CSV table of C-alpha atoms in Angstrom, one decimal:
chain,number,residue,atom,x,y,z
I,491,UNK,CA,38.6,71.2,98.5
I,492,UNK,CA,36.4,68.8,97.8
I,493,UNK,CA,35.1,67.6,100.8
I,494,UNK,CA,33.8,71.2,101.8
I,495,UNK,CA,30.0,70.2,101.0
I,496,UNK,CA,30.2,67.0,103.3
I,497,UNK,CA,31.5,69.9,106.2
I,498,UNK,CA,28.9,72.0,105.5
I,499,UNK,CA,26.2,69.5,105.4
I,500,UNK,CA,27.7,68.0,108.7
I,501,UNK,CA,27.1,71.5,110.7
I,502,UNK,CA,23.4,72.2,109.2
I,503,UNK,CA,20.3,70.6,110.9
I,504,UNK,CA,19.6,67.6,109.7
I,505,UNK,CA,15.4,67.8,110.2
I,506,UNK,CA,15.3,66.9,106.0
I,507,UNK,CA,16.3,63.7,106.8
I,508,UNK,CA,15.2,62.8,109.7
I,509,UNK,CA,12.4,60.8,108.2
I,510,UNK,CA,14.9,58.8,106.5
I,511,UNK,CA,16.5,57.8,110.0
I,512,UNK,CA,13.2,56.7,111.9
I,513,UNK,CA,12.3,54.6,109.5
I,514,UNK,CA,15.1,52.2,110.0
I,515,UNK,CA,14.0,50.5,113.2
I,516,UNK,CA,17.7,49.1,114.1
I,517,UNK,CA,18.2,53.1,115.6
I,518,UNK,CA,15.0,53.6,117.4
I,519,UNK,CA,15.2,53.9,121.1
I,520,UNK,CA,11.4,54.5,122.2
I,521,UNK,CA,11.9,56.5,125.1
I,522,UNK,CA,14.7,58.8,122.7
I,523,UNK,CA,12.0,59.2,120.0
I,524,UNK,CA,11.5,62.8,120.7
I,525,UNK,CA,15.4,64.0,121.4
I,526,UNK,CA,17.6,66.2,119.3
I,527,UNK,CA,19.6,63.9,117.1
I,528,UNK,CA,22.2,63.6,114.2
I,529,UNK,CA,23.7,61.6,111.6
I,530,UNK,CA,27.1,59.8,112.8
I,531,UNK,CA,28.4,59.5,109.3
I,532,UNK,CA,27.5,63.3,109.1
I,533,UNK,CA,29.2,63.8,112.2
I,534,UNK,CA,32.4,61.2,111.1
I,535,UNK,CA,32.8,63.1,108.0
I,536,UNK,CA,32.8,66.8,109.5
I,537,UNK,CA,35.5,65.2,112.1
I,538,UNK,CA,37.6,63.6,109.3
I,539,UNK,CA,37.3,67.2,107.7
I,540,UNK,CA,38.6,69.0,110.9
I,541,UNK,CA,41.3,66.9,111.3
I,542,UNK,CA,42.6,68.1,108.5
I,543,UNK,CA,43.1,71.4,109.1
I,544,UNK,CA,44.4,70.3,112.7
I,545,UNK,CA,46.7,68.0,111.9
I,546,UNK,CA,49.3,70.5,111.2
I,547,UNK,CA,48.9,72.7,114.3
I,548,UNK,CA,49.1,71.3,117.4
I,549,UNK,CA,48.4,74.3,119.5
I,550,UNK,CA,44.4,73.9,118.3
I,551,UNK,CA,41.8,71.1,118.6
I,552,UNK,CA,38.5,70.6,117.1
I,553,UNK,CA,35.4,69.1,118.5
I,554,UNK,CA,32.2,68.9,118.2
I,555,UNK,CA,29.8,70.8,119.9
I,556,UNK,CA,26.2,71.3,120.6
I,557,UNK,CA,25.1,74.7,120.6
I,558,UNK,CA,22.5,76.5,122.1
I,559,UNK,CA,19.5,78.0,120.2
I,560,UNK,CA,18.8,80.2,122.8
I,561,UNK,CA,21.6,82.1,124.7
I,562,UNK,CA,20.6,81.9,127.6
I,563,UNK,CA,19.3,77.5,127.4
I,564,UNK,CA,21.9,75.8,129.9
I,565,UNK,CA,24.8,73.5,128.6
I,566,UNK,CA,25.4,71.4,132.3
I,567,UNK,CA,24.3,67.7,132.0
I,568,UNK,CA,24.7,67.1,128.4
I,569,UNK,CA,25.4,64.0,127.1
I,570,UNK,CA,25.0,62.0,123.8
I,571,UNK,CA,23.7,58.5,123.2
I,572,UNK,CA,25.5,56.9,120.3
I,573,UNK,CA,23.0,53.9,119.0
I,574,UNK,CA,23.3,51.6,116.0
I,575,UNK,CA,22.4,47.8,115.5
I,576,UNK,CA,25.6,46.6,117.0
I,577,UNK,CA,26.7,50.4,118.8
I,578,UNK,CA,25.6,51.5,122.1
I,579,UNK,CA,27.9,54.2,123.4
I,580,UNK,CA,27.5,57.2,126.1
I,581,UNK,CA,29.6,60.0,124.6
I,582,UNK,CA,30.2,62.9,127.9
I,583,UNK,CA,29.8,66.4,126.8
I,584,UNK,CA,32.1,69.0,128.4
I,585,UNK,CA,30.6,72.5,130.1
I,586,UNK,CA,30.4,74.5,127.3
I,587,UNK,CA,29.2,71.6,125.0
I,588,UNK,CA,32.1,70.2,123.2
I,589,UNK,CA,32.3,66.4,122.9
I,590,UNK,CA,35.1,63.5,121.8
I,591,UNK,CA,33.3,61.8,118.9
I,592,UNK,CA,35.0,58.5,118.7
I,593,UNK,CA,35.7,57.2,115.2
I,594,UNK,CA,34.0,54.4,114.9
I,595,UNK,CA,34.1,52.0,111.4
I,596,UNK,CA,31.3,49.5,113.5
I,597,UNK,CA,29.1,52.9,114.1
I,598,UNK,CA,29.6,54.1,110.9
I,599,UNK,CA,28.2,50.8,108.8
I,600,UNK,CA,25.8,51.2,111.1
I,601,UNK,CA,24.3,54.2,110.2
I,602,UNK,CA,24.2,55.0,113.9
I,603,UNK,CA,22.2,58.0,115.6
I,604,UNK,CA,23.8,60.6,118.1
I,605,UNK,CA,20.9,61.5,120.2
I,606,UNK,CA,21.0,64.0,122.9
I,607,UNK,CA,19.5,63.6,126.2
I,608,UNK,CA,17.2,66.4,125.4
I,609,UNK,CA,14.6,67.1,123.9
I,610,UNK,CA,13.9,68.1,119.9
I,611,UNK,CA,13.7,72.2,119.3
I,612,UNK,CA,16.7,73.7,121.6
I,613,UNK,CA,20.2,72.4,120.6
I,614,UNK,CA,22.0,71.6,117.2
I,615,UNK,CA,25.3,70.2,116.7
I,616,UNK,CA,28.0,72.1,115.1
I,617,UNK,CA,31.8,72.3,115.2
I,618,UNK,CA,34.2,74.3,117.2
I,619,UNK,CA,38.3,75.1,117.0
I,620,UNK,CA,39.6,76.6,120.4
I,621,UNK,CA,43.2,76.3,122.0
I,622,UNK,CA,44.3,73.3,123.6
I,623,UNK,CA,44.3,73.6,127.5
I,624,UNK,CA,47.5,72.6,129.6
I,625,UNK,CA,46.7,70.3,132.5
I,626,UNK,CA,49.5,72.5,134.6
I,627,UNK,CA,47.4,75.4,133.8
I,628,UNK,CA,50.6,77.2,132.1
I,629,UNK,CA,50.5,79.0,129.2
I,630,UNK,CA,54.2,80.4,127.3
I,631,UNK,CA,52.7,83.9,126.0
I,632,UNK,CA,54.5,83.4,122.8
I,633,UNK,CA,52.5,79.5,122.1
I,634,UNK,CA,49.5,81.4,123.0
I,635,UNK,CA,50.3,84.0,120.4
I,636,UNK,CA,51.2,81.1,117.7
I,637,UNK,CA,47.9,79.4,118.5
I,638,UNK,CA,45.8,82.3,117.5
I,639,UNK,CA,47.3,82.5,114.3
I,640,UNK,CA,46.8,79.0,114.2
I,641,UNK,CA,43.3,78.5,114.9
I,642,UNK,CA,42.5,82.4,112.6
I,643,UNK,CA,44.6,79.8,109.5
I,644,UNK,CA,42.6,76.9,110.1
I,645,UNK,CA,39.3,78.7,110.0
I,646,UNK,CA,40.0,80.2,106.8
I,647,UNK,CA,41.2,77.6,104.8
I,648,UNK,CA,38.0,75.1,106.5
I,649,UNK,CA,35.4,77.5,105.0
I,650,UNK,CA,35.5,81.5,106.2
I,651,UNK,CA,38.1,83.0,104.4
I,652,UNK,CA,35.6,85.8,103.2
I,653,UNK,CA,34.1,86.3,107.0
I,654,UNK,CA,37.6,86.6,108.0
I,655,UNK,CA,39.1,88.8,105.5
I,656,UNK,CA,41.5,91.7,107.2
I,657,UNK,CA,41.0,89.8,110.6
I,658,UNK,CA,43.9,89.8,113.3
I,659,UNK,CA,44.8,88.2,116.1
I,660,UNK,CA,44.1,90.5,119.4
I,661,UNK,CA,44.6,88.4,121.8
I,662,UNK,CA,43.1,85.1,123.4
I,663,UNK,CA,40.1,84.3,126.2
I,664,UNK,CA,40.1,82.1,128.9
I,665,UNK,CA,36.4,81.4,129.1
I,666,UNK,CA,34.7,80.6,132.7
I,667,UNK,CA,31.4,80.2,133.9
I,668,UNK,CA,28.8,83.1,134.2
I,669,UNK,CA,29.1,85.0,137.6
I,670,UNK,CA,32.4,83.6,138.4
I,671,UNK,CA,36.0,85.0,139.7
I,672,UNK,CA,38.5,82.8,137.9
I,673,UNK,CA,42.2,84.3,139.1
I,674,UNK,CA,44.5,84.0,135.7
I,675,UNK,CA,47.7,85.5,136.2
I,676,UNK,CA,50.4,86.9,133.9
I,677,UNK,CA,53.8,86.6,134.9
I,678,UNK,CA,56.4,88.6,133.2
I,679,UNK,CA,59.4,88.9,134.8
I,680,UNK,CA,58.8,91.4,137.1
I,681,UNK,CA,55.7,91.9,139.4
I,682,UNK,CA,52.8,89.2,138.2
I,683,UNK,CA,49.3,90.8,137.3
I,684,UNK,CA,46.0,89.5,136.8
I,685,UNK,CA,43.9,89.7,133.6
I,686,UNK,CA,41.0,91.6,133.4
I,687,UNK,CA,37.6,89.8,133.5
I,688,UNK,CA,35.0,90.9,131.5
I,689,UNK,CA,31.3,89.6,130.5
I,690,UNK,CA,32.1,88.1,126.6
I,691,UNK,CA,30.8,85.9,124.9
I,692,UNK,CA,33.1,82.7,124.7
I,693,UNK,CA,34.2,82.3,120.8
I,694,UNK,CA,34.2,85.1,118.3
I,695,UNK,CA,30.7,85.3,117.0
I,696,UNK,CA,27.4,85.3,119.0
I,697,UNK,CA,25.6,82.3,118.7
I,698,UNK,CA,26.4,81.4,122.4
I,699,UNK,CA,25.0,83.5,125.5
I,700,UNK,CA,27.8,85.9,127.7
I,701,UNK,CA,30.3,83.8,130.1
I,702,UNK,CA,32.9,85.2,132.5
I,703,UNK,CA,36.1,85.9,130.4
I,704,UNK,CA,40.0,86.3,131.6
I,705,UNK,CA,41.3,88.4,128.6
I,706,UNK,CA,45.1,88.3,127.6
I,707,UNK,CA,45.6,90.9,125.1
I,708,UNK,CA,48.6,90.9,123.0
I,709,UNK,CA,48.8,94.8,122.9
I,710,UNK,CA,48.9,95.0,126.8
I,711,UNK,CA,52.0,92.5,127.5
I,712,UNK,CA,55.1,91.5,126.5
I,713,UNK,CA,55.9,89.3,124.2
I,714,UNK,CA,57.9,86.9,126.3
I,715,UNK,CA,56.2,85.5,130.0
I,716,UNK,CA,53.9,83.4,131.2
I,717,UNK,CA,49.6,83.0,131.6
I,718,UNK,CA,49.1,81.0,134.8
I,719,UNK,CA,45.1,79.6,135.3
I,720,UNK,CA,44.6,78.9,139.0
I,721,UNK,CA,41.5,77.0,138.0
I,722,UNK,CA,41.0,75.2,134.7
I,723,UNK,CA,38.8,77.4,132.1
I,724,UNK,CA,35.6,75.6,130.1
I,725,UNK,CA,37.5,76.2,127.0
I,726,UNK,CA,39.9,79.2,125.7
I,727,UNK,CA,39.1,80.8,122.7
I,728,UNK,CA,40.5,84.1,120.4
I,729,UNK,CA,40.0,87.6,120.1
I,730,UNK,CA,40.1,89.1,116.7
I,731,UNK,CA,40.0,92.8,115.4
C-alpha cells in the first residue's frame, strides 16, 4: 500500500526536521522551546493510516501513544499542546500514554506542532492497537477471542507481517498499574475464578517497562463465559506464541 512510507515516517523521530519547524515562527511557544514535539500532519497521516486497518474491526482501536525511552520514565501527567497560527488545543493523554488526536483540516493547513509538556530526550510518539474497553467492565470470552485475531490481522497487513509470521493468538492482558491488585474475574457457568496476575510487560514487545497484568489465556478456559474487571484496566492488550 502505498501510504506505508507516510506510516512509517509518522512513527520515527522526527529530530531531521525539526529545524524546519522552528524556523516558522507562527509555532513557537517560548516557554515550549525545549519539549519533545512532532509534526501534526505526520501524526494526521499515521491516524488516517490506522484507521484503515480499524475500520473493519470494531473490537480494536488505534491511538497514538507516546512511549517511553526508558522503562522505567513515568507516563502520569502527560499531556500534549496542539499549536498552529490559528490552533491552540490541550490534547489529555491516558495512563499508559495513549492519546485522541483530533482530525483537524484548520491544524493541518497550519502545519501545527504537538508538543509534549516535557522536556526533549525522554519520550517519542508512536502508535498503538489494543482492545477496546467496555465501560460495564464485561467482556464475552468469545469477542475477546475475535479481537485478538483482530488486532494480530491488522498488525500484519499495517506493516509486520514478517515479525509476525507463525504468531498466534494466546490469549489477551488486562494491563494495570505496577504494584497493584486489580480483581478480574472469569465467570463460566459454574463457580467464577480470578485470573492470575503476573509482572508483564503491557503490549507484546518490550519497549515499555513491567505493569501489573490480569492474564486470560485461551488454553485455560472455555470457550463460552464471561471476563468481568472490577476496576477499569489502563489498556488491554494480546498475548501471542
Amino acid at each position: 500500500m502505498k501510504t506505508l512510507p507516510l506510516w512509517i515516517a509518522a512513527l520515527l523521530p522526527l529530530t531531521a526536521a525539526a529545524g524546519d519547524v522552528h524556523e516558522d515562527p507562527k509555532v513557537i511557544i517560548s516557554a515550549e522551546r525545549d519539549s519533545e514535539w512532532n509534526s501534526y500532519r505526520h501524526a494526521y497521516k499515521a491516524a488516517a493510516f490506522f484507521a484503515h486497518y480499524t475500520r473493519s474491526r470494531p473490537l480494536i482501536q488505534a491511538h497514538m501513544q507516546i512511549r517511553p525511552l526508558e522503562a522505567n520514565t513515568p507516563l502520569n501527567g502527560l499531556s500534549l499542546h496542539l499549536v498552529g497560527e490559528k490552533t491552540d488545543v490541550t490534547i489529555p493523554v491516558d495512563g499508559i500514554g495513549r492519546a485522541e488526536l483530533p482530525m483537524l483540516k484548520q491544524a493541518y493547513q497550519d502545519d501545527a506542532v504537538l508538543r509534549l509538556n516535557r522536556q526533549k530526550g525522554n519520550y517519542y510518539f508512536s502508535g498503538r492497537y489494543s482492545i477496546r474497553e467496555h465501560a460495564d467492565g464485561v467482556y464475552d470470552m468469545a469477542e475477546l477471542r475475535a479481537a485478538c485475531e483482530q488486532l494480530i490481522g491488522a498488525q500484519r497487513e499495517s506493516g509486520y507481517r514478517m515479525r509476525l509470521s507463525g504468531k498466534q493468538c494466546l490469549g489477551v492482558k488486562f494491563v494495570y498499574p505496577a504494584g497493584s491488585a486489580p480483581e478480574v474475574r472469569a465467570q463460566t457457568g459454574g463457580p467464577s475464578g480470578l485470573l492470575p496476575l503476573v509482572d508483564a510487560h503491557p503490549f507484546e514487545g518490550n519497549s515499555m517497562g513491567i505493569y501489573r497484568v490480569a492474564l486470560y489465556r485461551f488454553a485455560d478456559w472455555p470457550q463460552q463465559g464471561k471476563i468481568q474487571t472490577v476496576s477499569a484496566p489502563l489498556a488491554i492488550g494480546t498475548l501471542y506464541d
